[in-house]
Amino acid sequence: MANRTIDRYAMANDASHYLLIPKAVASPQNLSEISALLRKQFESGHPLTFRSGGTSLSGQGVTEELLVDTRSGFRGMEILDGGKRIRVEPGVSVREVNNRLKSYGFKFGPDPASEIAATIGGVIANNSSGMLCGTEANAYQTIESMKIVFSDGSLFDTASPSADADFYKLQPILHDQLMAIKKIIDNRPDLQKEIARQFSGKNTMGYGINSFIDFHTPTNILLHLMIGSEGTLAFVSEATFRTVPIKPFATSALLFFDSMRAANDALPSLVDSGAAAIELLDKTSLLVAQRDPKAISRMKSLSIKEHAGLIVEYQELSASELQNRESQAKDVLSRLKLSSPSSFTQELRTRNDLWHVRKNLYATVAGARPSGTTAMLEDIAVPVHQLATTCESLTNLFEKHRYKDNVIFGHAKNGNIHFMLNEDFTDSASRVRYERFTDELVDFVLADGGTLKAEHGTGRIMAPFVERQYGTELYSFMVAIKRAFDPKGILNPDVIISSDSKIHLKNFKTSPVVEEEVDRCVECGYCEQSCPSKHLTLTPRQRIVIRRAIATAKLDGNSTVVRELNKAFEYDGIQTCAADGICSVSCPLHINTGDLVKRLRLEKSSPLSELIWKFTSKNWSQSLSVVRAGITIAHKAPLLSKIATKSLRALFGDEALPYMDGTISPGKKRTATNSDKPDLIYLPSCTGEIFGPSGQSNFEEICAKAGLKIYIPEEISNICCGTPWKSKGMKHGANHNSQENNALAENLAKLGVPVVSDNSSCSEGFISSLNGMQVIDAPTFLAKYAIDKLQITKIGSVVVHPTCSSTKLDESAGLLTIAAALAHEVIVPPNWGCCAFAGDRGLLHPELTKSATADEVGFIKNTGADSYVSTNRTCEIAMSSASGKNHVSILDLLNKQIIQR
Ligand SMILES: Cc1cc2nc3c(=O)[nH]c(=O)nc-3n(C[C@H](O)[C@H](O)[C@H](O)COP(=O)(O)OP(=O)(O)OC[C@H]3O[C@@H](n4cnc5c(N)ncnc54)[C@H](O)[C@@H]3O)c2cc1C
Ligand code: SF4
Ligand code: SF4
C-alpha cells in the first residue's frame, strides 16, 4: 500500500475533468491479492475504485478513498486457436493485444482511439468502442467468458461447466435478484421494446440491461452485465474474447457536402453499402483540419461556408473483394449530392494523411486551448437520421453559452459524435455556464431519442441523468442490480448510480498555469506505457500532474503538501527521468516531458557545476581524455573505483558520479580523414571514444567496401552533438557547444554532402545542432546507399533493440533493413522500450535501467538468437548488462558479415 503524498497525488488524475485525491494506493499483483484486498474492504465497509490505464473521461476512475492500480499486475495474455480467440488479463493494453495478434491475422474487436493506453479492464468496464467496431465487435459481442471477483472477495469463473450452479452457490441473493428482474422483463413487452430501443445503437449509459433480453442463463446475464459496469459491480481478473480478422485491403475517400443536413442525407446509402468507417467532420472541424500541414489539397482549397465532411473507408480481406466493393461504392458516390467531385483511393500515403487529419482534430483543438482551462471530450449518440438536427442544436448551444472552437466529429455510422469543451473551473460563472449547458444538452439529446453516453461510460458526469434516460422502472432495476452485487456500496460509489443529483458538478479538476508543457497537457495518459521510469517512479503524465499539484497547493497555501511533493519530486520526477523524450512520440500533443525536466535540472544546477560543464564544453577533447582515464582505472581496479564512487556520492549526492562496474573499457580516440569529393561527412560519436569498442573503424571499413568516400573534419576530437549539456540542463556549456556547431555547420555545408553519425542519439543531437544540414543515422544511410553494393553472409537470427532516438527520428526502418540483410530471422522484442541509460543516467541510477529493461529482458532471455544488436553504444551496454546477452552495434555485425570481394 503506497501512502506517500507523491504516490497519492501522482495517481489521482485520470483523463476526465474530475479530480479526487485518494487516501492510499494499492497495487495487487494477482488474483489472491485482489481477492484478499476486496475481502478486507468488504469487512471494513471502506470503498475502493479500480484504476487501469486511467484514460476514462467521465469520472469513473477517480476516488478520495482507496485507489487500486490494476495495471501493474494482471499482465498475462494467451493466444488461443491460432489467434481466433484470446485469453487476457485486465492490465494489458489494447495495443499490446493487437501487437501479439497481428502475426496471426487477427485483432481485438473493440477499437478505442486511446488503444495505446486503454487496457482490457477499462475496455470491458466501459464497453469502449471506436471508428470500426460499432456495436458488432464491442466487448459485449465478443466476450466469451470471465473470471470475476465479487465485492466480498469470492471468485467465480463463468467458463466453468457448472457455472450456473456455482453462481447460485456462491451468490444466491444476486443470482435470485437477476432472475427476478429477468422474469419481470420477460413478461413485459413494453419494457422489452424500450430496452431494445435504448440499446439499438452504441450506449454506455447505466447498466447493460439488454443482457436480460439477449441472454437467458443467469451466468450469461451476469457476464454481459459486467460489460460497461465501470468497476461498480465486481472486478474482472481475466477474460476470454473472440477476435476479428484483420482486413488488410482498404480504400478511402473524403466527401464534402454543402451542409450538415446534406451529409446526414447521404448516410443511409453509405451505411447500406457496407462502409467499415464513416467519420463526420463539421464546419469547425474542417476549418481546424485545413490548418493541418498534412491536409490533402482538396481540403486546403475548400472555401468553407456551412460545409460538412465525411471520411469513408471500405476494408476487405482480399484485393478482388476490395475491387468489387470499390466499384459499388463509386455507384453510391455518383448518386450523392456532393459539393465537389471525389473519388476513392487505396494509396497508403493519401489514406494515412486523411486519417491523420481526422485523428489530429482533438490534439489540435486541445493543444490550442487557453492556459489554465481544462479540456473535456464529450460523447453522445442519436439515431442516425437525427444526426443533423442534433448537430444543429449543439452548434446553437455552443453559441448561446459562448463556447468557442468546438469541433464536432465522430462516428456518423453509429450516430455517435464527440465534441470538446474547454472550461476554467476556478471561475464560478464558468461552472454555472457548464451546468446550464449540460442541462440543455441532456434535454435535446433525450428528445432526439439519443443516449447521453455512447462509448465513454456514465461515470459521475451522467450519473444524475440515468433515471431520466431510462425512466423510473428500468432505473429501479439498475439500482437493484447495484445493491445485489455490492450490498455494502464499496465499489466505486457515485459512479453510474448516485443519489447526489449534483455529483456531476462536484470535484472539478482545475489547471493552474505552470509551465508550457504542463499547461498544454490534457492528462490523457497516452505517454505512460512508453516511459522507462514508469515502474520505478513516475510516468510523464504523473510528472506533469505533480507540477500542477505543487502549483495548486501553493495557491491554496498548503505548505506541507508543497514541501512533501517538492522533496519527493527531486528523485521521482527529476533524477529518474531519462530525458529521452520518447513520451513525445506517443503524446497526441507532442509534449516532451523530458524537455520540461531538463529545464528543471537547469534551474537547480549550481554555479560550480555550470562552470565545470562550461569548461568541458570548451575543452572537449581533453575532458574526454580525463573520462577515458577514469574508465581505465575503473576497468583495472573495479573494487577501488566502486568504493571511491560510493564515498563521493555519499558526500555530494547521487548525481555527483556515475557507478562504473569495471566491465567497460574506453574506446579509441577519433581521428580525421580527408578525401577529395567525399560522398558523405562522417562524424563518429564521442560515446565510441568513451565506451569502447569504438564504432569508427567499422563504419569506415563498411564504406570502403561499398566504395563510398568519407570525410571526417580535422577538429573531430573536439566535436560533440551537444546532448550531454542539454540533457543535464547546463546552459552555458550548451550555448558554447551550439556556437561551435553553428560554425562547423557553415564549413561542412560547403561540401554539399550529407552528415552521418554512428550513434542514434548523437544523430538526433546533430540534427538539432547542425542547423539545416541533412543528418542521417548510420544504419539508414547504409540501407540507402551501401547495402545493395555489399555481399553479405547471413546469420540465422538477430534480436534488434531499436532505440528511442531512432524511433523519434523515424529511422528504425533503416536499422531493420540492415538487420534483414544480415539475418534470416529478425526479432524485435514486442515489449521493447527505452533502456533509460541516456548518456550517463543508467550509470548514475542503475536502478532506472534495471526497471526500464525488465520486461524486454524477460522476452530476450526466453528467445535464443545468434546475435543481439542496437545502434547506440550506451543502449548496447545497458541491454548487455541487463540481459546477459552481448549486444553489439549493428555496424559491428555488418562489417563482420560482409564477404570481401
Ligand atoms: C483522447 C482519448 C480518446 C478516447 N477515445 C475513445 C474511443 O475512441 N472510444 C472509446 O470507447 N473510449 C475512448 N476513450 C475513453 C477511454 O480511453 C476508454 O474508455 C478506455 O477503454 C478506458 O480504459 P482504461 O484502461 O484507461 O480504464 P480506466 O480509465 O483506468 O478505468 C475505466 C473504468 O474501468 C474500471 N476498471 C478498470 N479495470 C477494471 C477491472 N479489471 N475490473 C473491473 N473494473 C475495472 C475502473 O474502475 C473505471 O471505472 C478515449 C479517451 C481519451 C483520453
Ligand atoms: S503529456 Fe501528452 S500524452 Fe501525456 S498525458 Fe499529457 S497530453 Fe497526454
Ligand atoms: S523523457 Fe523519458 S523518462 Fe522522462 S518522462 Fe519522458 S518518457 Fe519518461
PDB file of C-alpha atoms and ligand atoms in Angstrom, residues 527 530-534 538-541 543 573 576-584 592-595 597 834 848, ligand 3:
ATOM      1  CA  CYS A 527       2.502   8.718 -22.911  1.00  0.00           C
ATOM      2  CA  SER A 530       6.475   4.013 -23.234  1.00  0.00           C
ATOM      3  CA  CYS A 531       8.110   5.814 -20.303  1.00  0.00           C
ATOM      4  CA  PRO A 532      11.162   3.978 -18.943  1.00  0.00           C
ATOM      5  CA  SER A 533      10.646   5.214 -15.387  1.00  0.00           C
ATOM      6  CA  LYS A 534       7.003   4.102 -15.189  1.00  0.00           C
ATOM      7  CA  LEU A 538       6.691   8.390 -12.239  1.00  0.00           C
ATOM      8  CA  THR A 539       5.236   8.484 -15.744  1.00  0.00           C
ATOM      9  CA  PRO A 540       5.273  11.653 -17.900  1.00  0.00           C
ATOM     10  CA  ARG A 541       1.615  12.337 -17.071  1.00  0.00           C
ATOM     11  CA  ARG A 543       5.368  14.304 -13.612  1.00  0.00           C
ATOM     12  CA  GLY A 573      10.415  13.388 -11.085  1.00  0.00           C
ATOM     13  CA  THR A 576      14.924   9.367 -12.668  1.00  0.00           C
ATOM     14  CA  CYS A 577      13.635  10.938 -15.878  1.00  0.00           C
ATOM     15  CA  ALA A 578      15.839   9.631 -18.686  1.00  0.00           C
ATOM     16  CA  ALA A 579      15.091  12.866 -20.598  1.00  0.00           C
ATOM     17  CA  ASP A 580      14.969  10.728 -23.741  1.00  0.00           C
ATOM     18  CA  GLY A 581      11.716  12.373 -24.866  1.00  0.00           C
ATOM     19  CA  ILE A 582      10.169   9.114 -26.076  1.00  0.00           C
ATOM     20  CA  CYS A 583       6.955  10.361 -24.422  1.00  0.00           C
ATOM     21  CA  SER A 584       6.606  12.983 -27.174  1.00  0.00           C
ATOM     22  CA  ASN A 592       8.177  16.246 -24.477  1.00  0.00           C
ATOM     23  CA  THR A 593       8.208  15.929 -20.688  1.00  0.00           C
ATOM     24  CA  GLY A 594      11.949  15.315 -20.911  1.00  0.00           C
ATOM     25  CA  ASP A 595      12.358  18.943 -22.075  1.00  0.00           C
ATOM     26  CA  VAL A 597      12.727  18.002 -16.771  1.00  0.00           C
ATOM     27  CA  CYS A 834      13.792   2.920 -23.895  1.00  0.00           C
ATOM     28  CA  LEU A 848      16.364   3.061 -13.518  1.00  0.00           C
TER      29      LEU A 848
HETATM   30  S1  SF4 B   3      11.647  11.896 -21.101  1.00  0.00           S
HETATM   31 FE1  SF4 B   3      11.595   9.647 -20.943  1.00  0.00          FE
HETATM   32  S2  SF4 B   3      11.793   9.195 -18.749  1.00  0.00           S
HETATM   33 FE2  SF4 B   3      11.285  11.379 -18.932  1.00  0.00          FE
HETATM   34  S3  SF4 B   3       9.054  11.440 -18.785  1.00  0.00           S
HETATM   35 FE3  SF4 B   3       9.503  11.300 -20.989  1.00  0.00          FE
HETATM   36  S4  SF4 B   3       9.489   9.086 -21.446  1.00  0.00           S
HETATM   37 FE4  SF4 B   3       9.606   9.292 -19.196  1.00  0.00          FE
END
